PDB file of C-alpha atoms in Angstrom:
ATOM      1  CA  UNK A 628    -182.136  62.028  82.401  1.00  0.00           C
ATOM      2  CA  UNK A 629    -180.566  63.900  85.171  1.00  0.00           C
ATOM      3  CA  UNK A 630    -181.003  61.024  87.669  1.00  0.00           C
ATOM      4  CA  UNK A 631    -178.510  59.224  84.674  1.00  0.00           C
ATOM      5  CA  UNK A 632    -176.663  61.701  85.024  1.00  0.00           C
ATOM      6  CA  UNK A 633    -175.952  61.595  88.310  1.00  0.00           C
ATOM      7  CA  UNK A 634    -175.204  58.178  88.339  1.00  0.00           C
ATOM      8  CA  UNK A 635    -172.903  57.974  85.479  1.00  0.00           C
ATOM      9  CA  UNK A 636    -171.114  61.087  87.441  1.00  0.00           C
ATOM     10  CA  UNK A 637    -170.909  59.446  91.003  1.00  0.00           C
ATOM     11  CA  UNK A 638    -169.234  56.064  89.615  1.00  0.00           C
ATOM     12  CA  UNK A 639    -166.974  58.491  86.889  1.00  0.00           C
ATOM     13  CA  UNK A 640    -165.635  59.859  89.744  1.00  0.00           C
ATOM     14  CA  UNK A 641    -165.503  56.625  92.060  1.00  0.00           C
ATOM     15  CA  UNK A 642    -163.880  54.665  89.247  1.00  0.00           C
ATOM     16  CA  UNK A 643    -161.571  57.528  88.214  1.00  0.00           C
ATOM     17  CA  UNK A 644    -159.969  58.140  91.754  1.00  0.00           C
ATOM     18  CA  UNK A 645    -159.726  54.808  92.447  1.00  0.00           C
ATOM     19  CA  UNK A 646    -157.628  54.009  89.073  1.00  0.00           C
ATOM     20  CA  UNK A 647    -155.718  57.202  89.667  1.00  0.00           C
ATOM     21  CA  UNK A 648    -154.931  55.845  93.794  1.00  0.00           C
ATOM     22  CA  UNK A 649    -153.833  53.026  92.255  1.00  0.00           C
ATOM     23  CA  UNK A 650    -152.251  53.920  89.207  1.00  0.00           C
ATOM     24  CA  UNK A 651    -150.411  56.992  90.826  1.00  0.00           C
ATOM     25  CA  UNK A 652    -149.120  54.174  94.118  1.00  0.00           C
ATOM     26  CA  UNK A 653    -147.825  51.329  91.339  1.00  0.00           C
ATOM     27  CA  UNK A 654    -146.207  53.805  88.302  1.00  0.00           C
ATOM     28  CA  UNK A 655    -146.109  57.216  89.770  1.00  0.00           C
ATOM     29  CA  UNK A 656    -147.934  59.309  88.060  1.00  0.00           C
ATOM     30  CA  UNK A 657    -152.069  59.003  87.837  1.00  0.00           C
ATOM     31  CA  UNK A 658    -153.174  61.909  85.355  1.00  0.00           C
ATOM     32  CA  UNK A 659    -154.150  59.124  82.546  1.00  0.00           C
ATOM     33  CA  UNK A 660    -155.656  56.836  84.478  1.00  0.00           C
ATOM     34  CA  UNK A 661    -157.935  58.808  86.098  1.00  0.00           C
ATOM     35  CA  UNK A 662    -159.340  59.649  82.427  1.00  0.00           C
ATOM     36  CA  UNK A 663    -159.430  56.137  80.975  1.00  0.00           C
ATOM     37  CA  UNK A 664    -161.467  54.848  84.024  1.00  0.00           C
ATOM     38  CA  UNK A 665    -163.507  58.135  84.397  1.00  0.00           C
ATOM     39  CA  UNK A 666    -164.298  57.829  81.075  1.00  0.00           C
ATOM     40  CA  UNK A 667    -165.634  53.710  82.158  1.00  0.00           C
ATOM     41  CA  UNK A 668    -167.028  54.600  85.663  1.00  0.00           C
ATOM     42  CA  UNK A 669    -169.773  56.922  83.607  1.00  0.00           C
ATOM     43  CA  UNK A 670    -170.007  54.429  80.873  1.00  0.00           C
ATOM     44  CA  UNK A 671    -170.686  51.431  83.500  1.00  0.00           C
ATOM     45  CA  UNK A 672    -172.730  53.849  85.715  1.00  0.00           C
ATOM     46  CA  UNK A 673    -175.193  54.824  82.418  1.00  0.00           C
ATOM     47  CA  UNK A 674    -175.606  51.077  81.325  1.00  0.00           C
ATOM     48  CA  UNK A 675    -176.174  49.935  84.784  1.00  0.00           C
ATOM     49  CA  UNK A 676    -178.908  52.680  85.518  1.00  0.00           C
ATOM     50  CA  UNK A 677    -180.556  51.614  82.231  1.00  0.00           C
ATOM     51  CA  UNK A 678    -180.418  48.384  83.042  1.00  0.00           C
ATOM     52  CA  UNK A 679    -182.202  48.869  86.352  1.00  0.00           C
ATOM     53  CA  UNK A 680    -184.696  51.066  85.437  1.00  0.00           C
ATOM     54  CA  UNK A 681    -185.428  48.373  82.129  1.00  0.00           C
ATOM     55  CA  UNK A 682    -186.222  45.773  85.405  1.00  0.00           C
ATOM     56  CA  UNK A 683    -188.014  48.008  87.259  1.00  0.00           C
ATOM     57  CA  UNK A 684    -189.825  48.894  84.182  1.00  0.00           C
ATOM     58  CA  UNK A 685    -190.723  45.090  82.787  1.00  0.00           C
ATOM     59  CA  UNK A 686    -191.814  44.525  86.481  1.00  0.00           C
ATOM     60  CA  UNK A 687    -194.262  47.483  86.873  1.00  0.00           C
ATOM     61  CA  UNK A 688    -195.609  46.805  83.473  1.00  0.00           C
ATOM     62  CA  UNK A 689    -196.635  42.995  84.398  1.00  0.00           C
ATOM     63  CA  UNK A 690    -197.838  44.805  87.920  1.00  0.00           C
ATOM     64  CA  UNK A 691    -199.702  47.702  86.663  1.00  0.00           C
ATOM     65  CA  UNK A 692    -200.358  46.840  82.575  1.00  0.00           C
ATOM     66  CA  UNK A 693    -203.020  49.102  82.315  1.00  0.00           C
ATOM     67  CA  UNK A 694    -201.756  51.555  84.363  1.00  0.00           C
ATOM     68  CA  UNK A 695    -198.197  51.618  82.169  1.00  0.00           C
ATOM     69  CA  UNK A 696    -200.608  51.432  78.614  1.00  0.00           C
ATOM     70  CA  UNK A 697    -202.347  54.754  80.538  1.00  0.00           C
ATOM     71  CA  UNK A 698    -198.775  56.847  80.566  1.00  0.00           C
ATOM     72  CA  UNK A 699    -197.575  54.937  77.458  1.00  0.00           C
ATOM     73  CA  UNK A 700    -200.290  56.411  75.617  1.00  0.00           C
ATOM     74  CA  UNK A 701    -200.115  60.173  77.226  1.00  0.00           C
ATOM     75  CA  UNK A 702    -196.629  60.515  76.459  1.00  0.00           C
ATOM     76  CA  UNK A 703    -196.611  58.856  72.871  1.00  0.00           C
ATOM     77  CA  UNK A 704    -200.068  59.334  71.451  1.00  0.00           C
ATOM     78  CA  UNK A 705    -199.664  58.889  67.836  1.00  0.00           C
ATOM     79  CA  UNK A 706    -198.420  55.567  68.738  1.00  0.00           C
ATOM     80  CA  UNK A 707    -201.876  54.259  69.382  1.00  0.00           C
ATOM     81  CA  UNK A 708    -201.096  52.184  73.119  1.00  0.00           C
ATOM     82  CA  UNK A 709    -204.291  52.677  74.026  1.00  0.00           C
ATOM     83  CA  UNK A 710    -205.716  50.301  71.038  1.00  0.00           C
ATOM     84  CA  UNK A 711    -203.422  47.221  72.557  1.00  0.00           C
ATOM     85  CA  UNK A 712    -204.968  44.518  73.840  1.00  0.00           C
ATOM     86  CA  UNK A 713    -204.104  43.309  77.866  1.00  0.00           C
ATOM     87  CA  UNK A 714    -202.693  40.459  75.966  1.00  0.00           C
ATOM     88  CA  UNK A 715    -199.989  42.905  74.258  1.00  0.00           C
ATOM     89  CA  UNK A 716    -198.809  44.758  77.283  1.00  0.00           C
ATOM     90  CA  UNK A 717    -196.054  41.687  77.989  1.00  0.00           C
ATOM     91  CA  UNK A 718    -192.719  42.154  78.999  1.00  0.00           C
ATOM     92  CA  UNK A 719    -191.740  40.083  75.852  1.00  0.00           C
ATOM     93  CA  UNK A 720    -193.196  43.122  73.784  1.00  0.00           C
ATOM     94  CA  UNK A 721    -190.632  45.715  74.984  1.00  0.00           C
ATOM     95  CA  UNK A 722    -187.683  43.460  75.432  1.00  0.00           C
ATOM     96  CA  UNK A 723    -186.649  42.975  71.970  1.00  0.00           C
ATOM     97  CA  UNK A 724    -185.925  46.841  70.891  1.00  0.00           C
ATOM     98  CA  UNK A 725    -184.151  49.401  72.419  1.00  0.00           C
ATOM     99  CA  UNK A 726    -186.926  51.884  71.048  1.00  0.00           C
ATOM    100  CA  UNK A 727    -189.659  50.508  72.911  1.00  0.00           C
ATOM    101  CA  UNK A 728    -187.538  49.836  75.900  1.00  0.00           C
ATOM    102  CA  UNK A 729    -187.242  53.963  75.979  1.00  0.00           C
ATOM    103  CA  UNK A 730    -190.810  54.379  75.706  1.00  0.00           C
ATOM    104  CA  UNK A 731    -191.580  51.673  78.676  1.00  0.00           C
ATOM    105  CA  UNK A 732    -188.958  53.841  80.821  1.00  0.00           C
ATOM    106  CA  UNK A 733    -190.658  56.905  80.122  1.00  0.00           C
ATOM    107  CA  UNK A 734    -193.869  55.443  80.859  1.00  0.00           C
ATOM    108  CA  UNK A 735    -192.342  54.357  84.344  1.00  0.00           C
ATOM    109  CA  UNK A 736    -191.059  57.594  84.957  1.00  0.00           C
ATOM    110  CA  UNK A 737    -194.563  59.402  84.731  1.00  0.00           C
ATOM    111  CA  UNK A 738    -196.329  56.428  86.516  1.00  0.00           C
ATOM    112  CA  UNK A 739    -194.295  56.649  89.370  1.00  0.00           C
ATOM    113  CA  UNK A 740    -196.252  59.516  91.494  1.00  0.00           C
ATOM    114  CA  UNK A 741    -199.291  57.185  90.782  1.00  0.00           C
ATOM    115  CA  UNK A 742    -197.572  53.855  91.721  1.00  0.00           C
ATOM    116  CA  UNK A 743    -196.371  55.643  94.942  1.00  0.00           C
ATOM    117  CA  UNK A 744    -199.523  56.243  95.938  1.00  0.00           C
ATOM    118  CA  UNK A 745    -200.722  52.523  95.498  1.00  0.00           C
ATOM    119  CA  UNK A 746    -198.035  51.835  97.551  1.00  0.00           C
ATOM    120  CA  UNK A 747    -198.792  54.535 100.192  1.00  0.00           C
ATOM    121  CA  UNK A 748    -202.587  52.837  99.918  1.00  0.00           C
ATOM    122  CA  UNK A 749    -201.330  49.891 100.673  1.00  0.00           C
ATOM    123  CA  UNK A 750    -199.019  50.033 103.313  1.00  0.00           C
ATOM    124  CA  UNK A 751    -201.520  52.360 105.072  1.00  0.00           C
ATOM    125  CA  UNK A 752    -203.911  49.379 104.722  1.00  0.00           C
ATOM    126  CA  UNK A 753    -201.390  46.571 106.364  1.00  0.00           C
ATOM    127  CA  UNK A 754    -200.768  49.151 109.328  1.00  0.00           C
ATOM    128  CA  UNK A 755    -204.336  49.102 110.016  1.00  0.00           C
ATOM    129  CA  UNK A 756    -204.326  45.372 109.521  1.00  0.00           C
ATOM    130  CA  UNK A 757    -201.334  45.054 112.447  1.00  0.00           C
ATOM    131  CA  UNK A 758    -202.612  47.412 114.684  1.00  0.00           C
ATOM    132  CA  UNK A 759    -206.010  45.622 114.415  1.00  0.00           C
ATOM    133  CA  UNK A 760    -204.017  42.782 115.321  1.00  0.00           C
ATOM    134  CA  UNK A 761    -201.948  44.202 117.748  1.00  0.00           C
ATOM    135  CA  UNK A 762    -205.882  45.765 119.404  1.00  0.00           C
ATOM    136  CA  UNK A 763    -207.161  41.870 119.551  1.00  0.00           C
ATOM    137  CA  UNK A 764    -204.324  40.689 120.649  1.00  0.00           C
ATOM    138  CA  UNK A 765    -203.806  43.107 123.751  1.00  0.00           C
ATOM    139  CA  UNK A 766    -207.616  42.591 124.557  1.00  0.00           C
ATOM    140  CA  UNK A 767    -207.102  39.315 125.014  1.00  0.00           C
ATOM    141  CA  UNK A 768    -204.364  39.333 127.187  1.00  0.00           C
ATOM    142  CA  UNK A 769    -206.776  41.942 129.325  1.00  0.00           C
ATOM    143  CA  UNK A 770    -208.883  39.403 129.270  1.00  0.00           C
ATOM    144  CA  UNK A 771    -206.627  36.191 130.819  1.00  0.00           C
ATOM    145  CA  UNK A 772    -205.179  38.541 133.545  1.00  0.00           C
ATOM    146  CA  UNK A 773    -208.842  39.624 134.651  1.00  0.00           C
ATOM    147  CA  UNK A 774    -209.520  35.940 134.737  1.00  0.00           C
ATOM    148  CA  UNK A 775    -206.318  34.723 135.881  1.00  0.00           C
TER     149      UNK A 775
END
């Protein structure tokens, strides 16, 4: 919530100086404009952090389904996500209603500490991977100027 918020606020006030700049440069006078398009840089800065977080959402769920069903069910138990089959946890399920396209978000929201990690797991895995590499590689090198 506050991270919408915050977004809506940041392009209010983008989109409301900016109309007033321009408004205030072509008639004068600014006062009015810089409502009107205050009013649409929160508006546009809402929908487009729902939007985003929807994406982000529909991809974790096809990344992490049982992970998503795990948080789905904590935060909305009497909904029974838990009892869905792997074969219900599809994008397709949430995209159609707003309702369940809140309940996916929230989901996200509380997975994200545990998705981090997997993240953090994994990149800590490919540096070891490179700097095995990196090891084998500068071995052999050793190797052709002792020879060389």
């Amino acid at each position: 919530m506050v991270r919408v918020l915050v977004s809506g606020t940041l392009s209010s006030a983008c989109l409301g100086l900016a109309g007033a700049s321009i408004s205030a440069s072509l008639l004068g006078t600014g006062a009015l404009p810089f409502l009107i398009c205050s009013c649409a840089g929160f508006i546009f800065g809402a929908i487009g952090f729902y939007r985003s977080t929807m994406a982000h959402s529909l991809a974790m769920l096809e990344r992490y389904p049982r992970l998503i069903q795990l948080h789905l069910d904590a935060n909305f138990p009497s909904r029974g996500f838990m009892r869905w089959r792997r074969e219900d946890l599809r994008p397709e399920m949430f995209r159609g209603s707003w309702r369940m396209q809140s309940l996916l978000m929230t989901a996200l929201l509380t997975a994200q500490p545990a998705i981090d990690r997997i993240y953090d797991e994994r990149e800590s895995v490919l540096v070891e991977a490179a700097r095995a590499e990196l090891a084998a590689a500068a071995a052999s090198e050793d190797r052709l100027i002792a020879d060389g």
